[in-house]
Amino acid sequence: MNIYNVTDIIYLNRFLIGLLLLAVLGSELDASRLTVNQELSNLFNEFWTLDVNRMQPGVDYSILVQGKAGYVSQGSNVARDRASQPLFSNVNETKLGLIPTFSRFLTLLDNYEMSTGVAERISPEEVAENNLFLDAVMETEVMKRAQRYLVGKGKSSANARQFRSQLYLIWFQLYHRERNAGMDSSGFEHVFVGETKSGTEIIGFHNWLQFYLQEKHGHLDYKGYKAREQDIPDQDDHVLNLQFSWHGLVKPVGSAFVGASPEFEMALFTVVFLMNTQRSTAVLVNIDQCQMELVVIRHGRSLGTAYPRLLSSNSRHLLRSPAQ
């Protein structure tokens, strides 16, 4: 005697199909989990070693990470301050002024409109400043190593002038970030200077030196670090996830290298940009004592945004089992 009726069989079939779909989805999710890109990790550690212009913690600058910032929803401009003091207690500006890439980088930070939707007006003098900065970057061993790698991969030309033009297109070419607006943004502005969108939120702003200068001039207030419980940052960390307000707007979670030279960051993100064709790319790498995702989003042939997302510091990722 058959104890199952037609309805039971239909529901059983649906249940089995659901289990099958979950199994397939689970396998796809497991397959999509990022694994460490060892080739790029090796390359970027070469960059790290070659970055002789990097500022040294406790010597060239000092930071106070203080308290852990709380949750702030995107678009909210109310954040509890977990840091009573600035993030940077000092930076050796004299040394910065003696290093060509840093000194020329500093001249670029006031060349942009803060808000998207407002067309940029780049003067001939500002174009000249961009070119002087790129000239200095091209002379560094970090960028020379990046070029050799990209030439070997067929992504760049060995000709210095053509490679420089490629860098200009990626970083300095103006484009529309806001619809129905003029040329209001560029990769350099978004990543290194920071922007505001519709007067309600901070976008971009992933550079430590801009952070320091805006904090120094009273435009920025550090609210505290963002990290998992087991990854409390310290004053020697070269990558930080953090929360801050800028001109009254709050960035719930931002991230930046700390102390790194502009040529190091440009070389790093240029490689990730050119080695991938997807609009959005995340690469998992180990650099020095940190494990991080490097996130790059394209805007056509130019850079939309790029930033590090710190996962662990002080080699803590090496202490975890593979299952974790």
Coordinates of C-alpha atoms in Angstrom, one line a residue:
M1 CA 0.0 0.0 0.0
N2 CA 1.5 3.4 -1.0
I3 CA 1.5 5.7 2.1
Y4 CA 2.4 8.8 0.1
N5 CA -0.2 10.9 -1.7
V6 CA 0.4 13.2 -4.6
T7 CA 0.8 16.3 -2.4
D8 CA 3.5 14.6 -0.3
I9 CA 5.4 13.6 -3.4
I10 CA 5.3 17.2 -4.7
Y11 CA 6.5 18.7 -1.5
L12 CA 9.3 16.0 -1.2
N13 CA 10.4 16.9 -4.7
R14 CA 10.5 20.6 -3.9
F15 CA 12.5 19.8 -0.7
L16 CA 15.1 17.8 -2.6
I17 CA 15.4 20.4 -5.3
G18 CA 15.9 23.0 -2.6
L19 CA 18.7 20.9 -1.0
L20 CA 20.3 20.5 -4.4
L21 CA 20.2 24.3 -5.1
L22 CA 21.7 25.0 -1.6
A23 CA 24.5 22.5 -2.3
V24 CA 25.3 24.1 -5.7
L25 CA 25.2 27.6 -4.2
G26 CA 27.4 26.5 -1.3
S27 CA 30.0 25.1 -3.6
E28 CA 30.0 28.3 -5.7
L29 CA 30.4 30.4 -2.6
D30 CA 33.3 28.2 -1.4
A31 CA 34.9 28.5 -4.9
S32 CA 34.5 32.3 -4.9
R33 CA 36.3 32.8 -1.6
L34 CA 39.5 34.7 -2.1
T35 CA 42.8 32.9 -1.7
V36 CA 46.1 34.6 -1.3
N37 CA 47.6 35.7 -4.6
Q38 CA 51.2 34.6 -4.0
E39 CA 52.6 36.1 -7.2
L40 CA 51.3 39.5 -6.4
S41 CA 52.2 39.1 -2.7
N42 CA 55.8 38.5 -3.7
L43 CA 55.8 41.4 -6.1
F44 CA 54.2 43.8 -3.6
N45 CA 56.7 42.8 -1.0
E46 CA 59.4 43.7 -3.5
F47 CA 57.7 47.1 -3.8
W48 CA 57.7 47.4 0.0
T49 CA 61.5 46.7 0.2
L50 CA 62.1 49.2 -2.7
D51 CA 60.0 51.9 -1.1
V52 CA 63.0 53.8 0.4
N53 CA 60.9 56.9 0.8
R54 CA 58.4 55.3 3.2
M55 CA 58.0 57.1 6.5
Q56 CA 59.0 55.1 9.5
P57 CA 56.6 54.8 12.5
G58 CA 58.1 56.3 15.7
V59 CA 60.8 58.0 13.7
D60 CA 59.1 60.1 11.0
Y61 CA 55.6 60.1 12.4
S62 CA 53.7 58.9 15.4
I63 CA 50.0 57.8 15.7
L64 CA 47.6 57.2 18.6
V65 CA 45.0 54.6 17.6
Q66 CA 43.0 55.0 20.8
G67 CA 39.5 53.5 21.0
K68 CA 37.5 51.2 18.7
A69 CA 34.9 53.2 16.8
G70 CA 31.2 52.1 16.9
Y71 CA 28.8 51.3 14.1
V72 CA 27.6 54.1 12.0
S73 CA 25.1 53.5 9.1
Q74 CA 26.0 54.9 5.7
G75 CA 24.6 58.4 5.3
S76 CA 24.5 59.1 9.0
N77 CA 26.6 61.9 10.2
V78 CA 26.4 61.1 13.9
A79 CA 29.3 59.1 15.4
R80 CA 30.4 58.6 18.9
D81 CA 34.0 59.8 19.3
R82 CA 36.2 57.0 20.7
A83 CA 39.4 59.1 20.2
S84 CA 39.9 62.1 22.3
Q85 CA 43.1 63.0 20.5
P86 CA 44.1 63.3 16.9
L87 CA 45.4 60.1 15.1
F88 CA 48.7 61.8 14.2
S89 CA 50.7 63.3 17.1
N90 CA 53.5 64.3 14.8
V91 CA 54.8 64.0 11.2
N92 CA 58.2 65.1 10.0
E93 CA 57.2 67.6 7.4
T94 CA 60.8 68.8 6.9
K95 CA 61.7 65.3 5.7
L96 CA 58.6 65.1 3.4
G97 CA 59.7 68.4 1.8
L98 CA 63.1 66.9 0.9
I99 CA 61.7 63.9 -0.9
P100 CA 60.6 64.8 -4.5
T101 CA 57.6 62.5 -4.8
F102 CA 56.2 63.6 -1.4
S103 CA 56.9 67.3 -1.9
R104 CA 55.3 67.3 -5.4
F105 CA 52.4 65.2 -4.2
L106 CA 51.6 67.9 -1.6
T107 CA 51.2 70.5 -4.3
L108 CA 48.4 68.5 -5.9
L109 CA 46.1 68.2 -2.9
D110 CA 44.5 71.7 -3.3
N111 CA 43.8 71.4 -7.0
Y112 CA 40.3 69.8 -6.8
E113 CA 36.7 70.7 -6.0
M114 CA 35.6 68.7 -2.9
S115 CA 32.1 67.9 -4.1
T116 CA 31.2 65.7 -7.0
G117 CA 28.8 67.3 -9.5
V118 CA 31.0 70.4 -9.6
A119 CA 33.1 70.4 -12.8
E120 CA 36.9 70.5 -12.2
R121 CA 38.8 73.4 -13.8
I122 CA 42.4 72.3 -14.1
S123 CA 44.7 75.2 -14.9
P124 CA 47.9 74.9 -17.0
E125 CA 49.9 75.3 -13.8
E126 CA 48.0 72.3 -12.2
V127 CA 48.7 70.2 -15.3
A128 CA 52.3 71.1 -14.9
E129 CA 52.2 70.0 -11.3
N130 CA 50.7 66.7 -12.3
N131 CA 53.5 66.1 -14.8
L132 CA 56.2 67.1 -12.3
F133 CA 54.8 64.6 -9.8
L134 CA 54.6 61.8 -12.4
D135 CA 58.2 62.6 -13.5
A136 CA 59.3 62.1 -9.9
V137 CA 57.3 58.8 -9.5
M138 CA 58.8 57.4 -12.7
E139 CA 62.3 57.9 -11.3
T140 CA 61.6 55.7 -8.3
E141 CA 62.7 52.0 -8.1
V142 CA 59.2 51.1 -7.0
M143 CA 57.6 52.3 -10.2
K144 CA 60.4 51.0 -12.4
R145 CA 59.8 47.5 -10.9
A146 CA 56.1 47.9 -11.6
Q147 CA 56.7 48.8 -15.2
R148 CA 59.0 45.8 -15.7
Y149 CA 56.4 43.5 -14.3
L150 CA 53.6 44.9 -16.5
V151 CA 55.8 44.8 -19.6
G152 CA 56.5 41.2 -18.9
K153 CA 52.7 40.6 -18.7
G154 CA 52.1 42.4 -21.9
K155 CA 50.1 45.1 -20.1
S156 CA 52.4 48.1 -20.6
S157 CA 55.0 49.4 -22.9
A158 CA 58.7 49.4 -22.2
N159 CA 58.8 52.9 -23.6
A160 CA 58.9 55.3 -20.7
R161 CA 56.9 58.0 -22.4
Q162 CA 54.1 55.6 -23.3
F163 CA 54.0 54.1 -19.8
R164 CA 53.8 57.6 -18.3
S165 CA 50.9 58.4 -20.6
Q166 CA 49.2 55.2 -19.4
L167 CA 49.7 56.3 -15.8
Y168 CA 48.3 59.7 -16.5
L169 CA 45.2 58.1 -18.1
I170 CA 44.6 55.8 -15.1
W171 CA 45.2 58.4 -12.4
F172 CA 44.7 61.9 -13.7
Q173 CA 42.2 61.7 -16.6
L174 CA 39.0 63.6 -15.6
Y175 CA 35.7 61.9 -16.0
H176 CA 32.0 62.2 -15.0
R177 CA 31.3 60.7 -11.5
E178 CA 27.9 62.4 -11.2
R179 CA 25.4 62.1 -14.0
N180 CA 24.4 65.3 -15.7
A181 CA 27.6 67.0 -14.4
G182 CA 30.8 68.1 -16.0
M183 CA 34.2 66.4 -15.7
D184 CA 34.1 66.3 -11.9
S185 CA 36.5 63.6 -10.8
S186 CA 39.6 61.5 -11.4
G187 CA 41.2 58.5 -9.8
F188 CA 43.9 60.6 -8.1
E189 CA 41.4 63.0 -6.6
H190 CA 39.1 60.2 -5.4
V191 CA 41.8 58.0 -3.8
F192 CA 44.3 60.5 -2.5
V193 CA 42.3 63.7 -1.9
G194 CA 38.8 62.6 -1.1
E195 CA 35.4 63.8 -2.3
T196 CA 31.9 64.4 -1.0
K197 CA 28.8 63.2 -2.7
S198 CA 25.5 65.3 -2.7
G199 CA 26.7 67.0 0.4
T200 CA 25.8 63.9 2.5
E201 CA 28.7 61.5 2.4
I202 CA 32.4 61.1 2.1
I203 CA 33.7 59.0 -0.8
G204 CA 37.2 58.0 -1.5
F205 CA 39.8 59.6 0.8
H206 CA 42.3 56.8 1.3
N207 CA 45.6 58.6 1.9
W208 CA 47.4 59.0 5.2
L209 CA 49.1 62.3 4.4
Q210 CA 45.9 64.0 3.3
F211 CA 44.3 62.6 6.5
Y212 CA 47.2 64.2 8.6
L213 CA 47.0 67.6 6.9
Q214 CA 43.2 67.8 7.1
E215 CA 43.4 66.8 10.8
K216 CA 46.1 69.3 11.4
H217 CA 44.0 72.1 9.9
G218 CA 40.9 71.2 11.9
H219 CA 38.8 69.9 9.0
L220 CA 38.9 66.3 10.1
D221 CA 38.2 64.5 13.4
Y222 CA 39.4 60.9 13.9
K223 CA 36.7 58.8 15.7
G224 CA 38.6 55.6 16.3
Y225 CA 39.8 52.4 14.6
K226 CA 37.8 49.6 13.0
A227 CA 38.9 46.1 13.5
R228 CA 38.0 42.6 14.7
E229 CA 38.5 41.9 18.4
Q230 CA 41.7 39.9 17.8
D231 CA 43.2 42.5 15.5
I232 CA 43.7 45.5 17.7
P233 CA 46.0 47.9 15.8
D234 CA 49.1 49.5 17.2
Q235 CA 51.3 52.5 16.5
D236 CA 53.5 50.5 14.1
D237 CA 50.8 49.3 11.7
H238 CA 51.2 50.4 8.1
V239 CA 47.5 49.8 7.2
L240 CA 44.5 51.0 9.2
N241 CA 40.7 50.7 9.0
L242 CA 39.3 53.8 10.6
Q243 CA 36.3 56.1 11.2
F244 CA 36.4 59.9 10.9
S245 CA 34.4 63.0 10.1
W246 CA 35.4 65.5 7.5
H247 CA 33.8 68.9 7.1
G248 CA 30.9 67.6 9.2
L249 CA 30.3 64.4 7.3
V250 CA 31.2 61.0 8.7
K251 CA 33.0 58.1 6.9
P252 CA 31.7 55.0 8.8
V253 CA 34.7 52.9 7.7
G254 CA 37.7 54.2 5.7
S255 CA 41.1 52.6 5.1
A256 CA 44.6 53.7 4.2
F257 CA 48.2 52.8 4.1
V258 CA 50.1 54.7 6.8
G259 CA 53.6 56.1 6.0
A260 CA 53.7 54.6 2.5
S261 CA 55.0 56.8 -0.3
P262 CA 52.7 57.8 -3.1
E263 CA 54.7 55.9 -5.6
F264 CA 54.2 52.7 -3.6
E265 CA 50.5 53.1 -3.6
M266 CA 50.3 54.1 -7.2
A267 CA 52.5 51.2 -8.3
L268 CA 50.4 48.7 -6.2
F269 CA 47.0 49.8 -7.5
T270 CA 48.2 50.3 -11.1
V271 CA 49.3 46.7 -11.2
V272 CA 46.0 45.4 -9.8
F273 CA 44.1 47.7 -12.2
L274 CA 45.9 46.5 -15.3
M275 CA 46.1 42.9 -14.4
N276 CA 42.3 42.6 -14.2
T277 CA 39.5 43.6 -16.7
Q278 CA 36.5 43.3 -14.4
R279 CA 34.8 46.5 -13.3
S280 CA 35.4 45.5 -9.6
T281 CA 38.4 43.5 -8.4
A282 CA 39.5 42.3 -5.0
V283 CA 42.9 40.7 -4.6
L284 CA 44.0 39.0 -1.3
V285 CA 47.7 39.6 -0.5
N286 CA 50.2 39.4 2.3
I287 CA 52.4 42.5 2.5
D288 CA 55.0 42.8 5.3
Q289 CA 53.1 41.7 8.4
C290 CA 49.7 42.4 7.1
Q291 CA 47.0 40.5 5.2
M292 CA 44.7 42.6 3.2
E293 CA 42.3 42.8 0.3
L294 CA 43.3 45.3 -2.4
V295 CA 40.1 46.6 -3.9
V296 CA 40.1 48.3 -7.3
I297 CA 37.0 49.6 -9.2
R298 CA 37.4 50.8 -12.8
H299 CA 35.8 53.8 -14.4
G300 CA 36.3 52.9 -18.0
R301 CA 40.0 53.2 -18.8
S302 CA 40.6 55.2 -15.6
L303 CA 40.6 54.4 -11.9
G304 CA 37.3 54.8 -10.1
T305 CA 38.6 53.9 -6.6
A306 CA 41.3 51.8 -5.0
Y307 CA 42.0 51.0 -1.3
P308 CA 43.4 48.4 1.0
R309 CA 41.0 46.5 3.4
L310 CA 43.0 45.3 6.3
L311 CA 42.2 41.8 7.5
S312 CA 44.9 41.1 10.0
S313 CA 48.1 42.8 11.2
N314 CA 51.3 41.8 13.0
S315 CA 51.4 38.5 11.2
R316 CA 48.3 37.2 13.1
H317 CA 47.0 35.6 9.8
L318 CA 50.0 33.3 10.0
L319 CA 48.9 32.0 13.4
R320 CA 45.5 30.9 12.3
S321 CA 44.7 27.4 11.1
P322 CA 43.7 27.0 7.4
A323 CA 40.2 26.1 8.5
Q324 CA 39.8 29.6 9.9

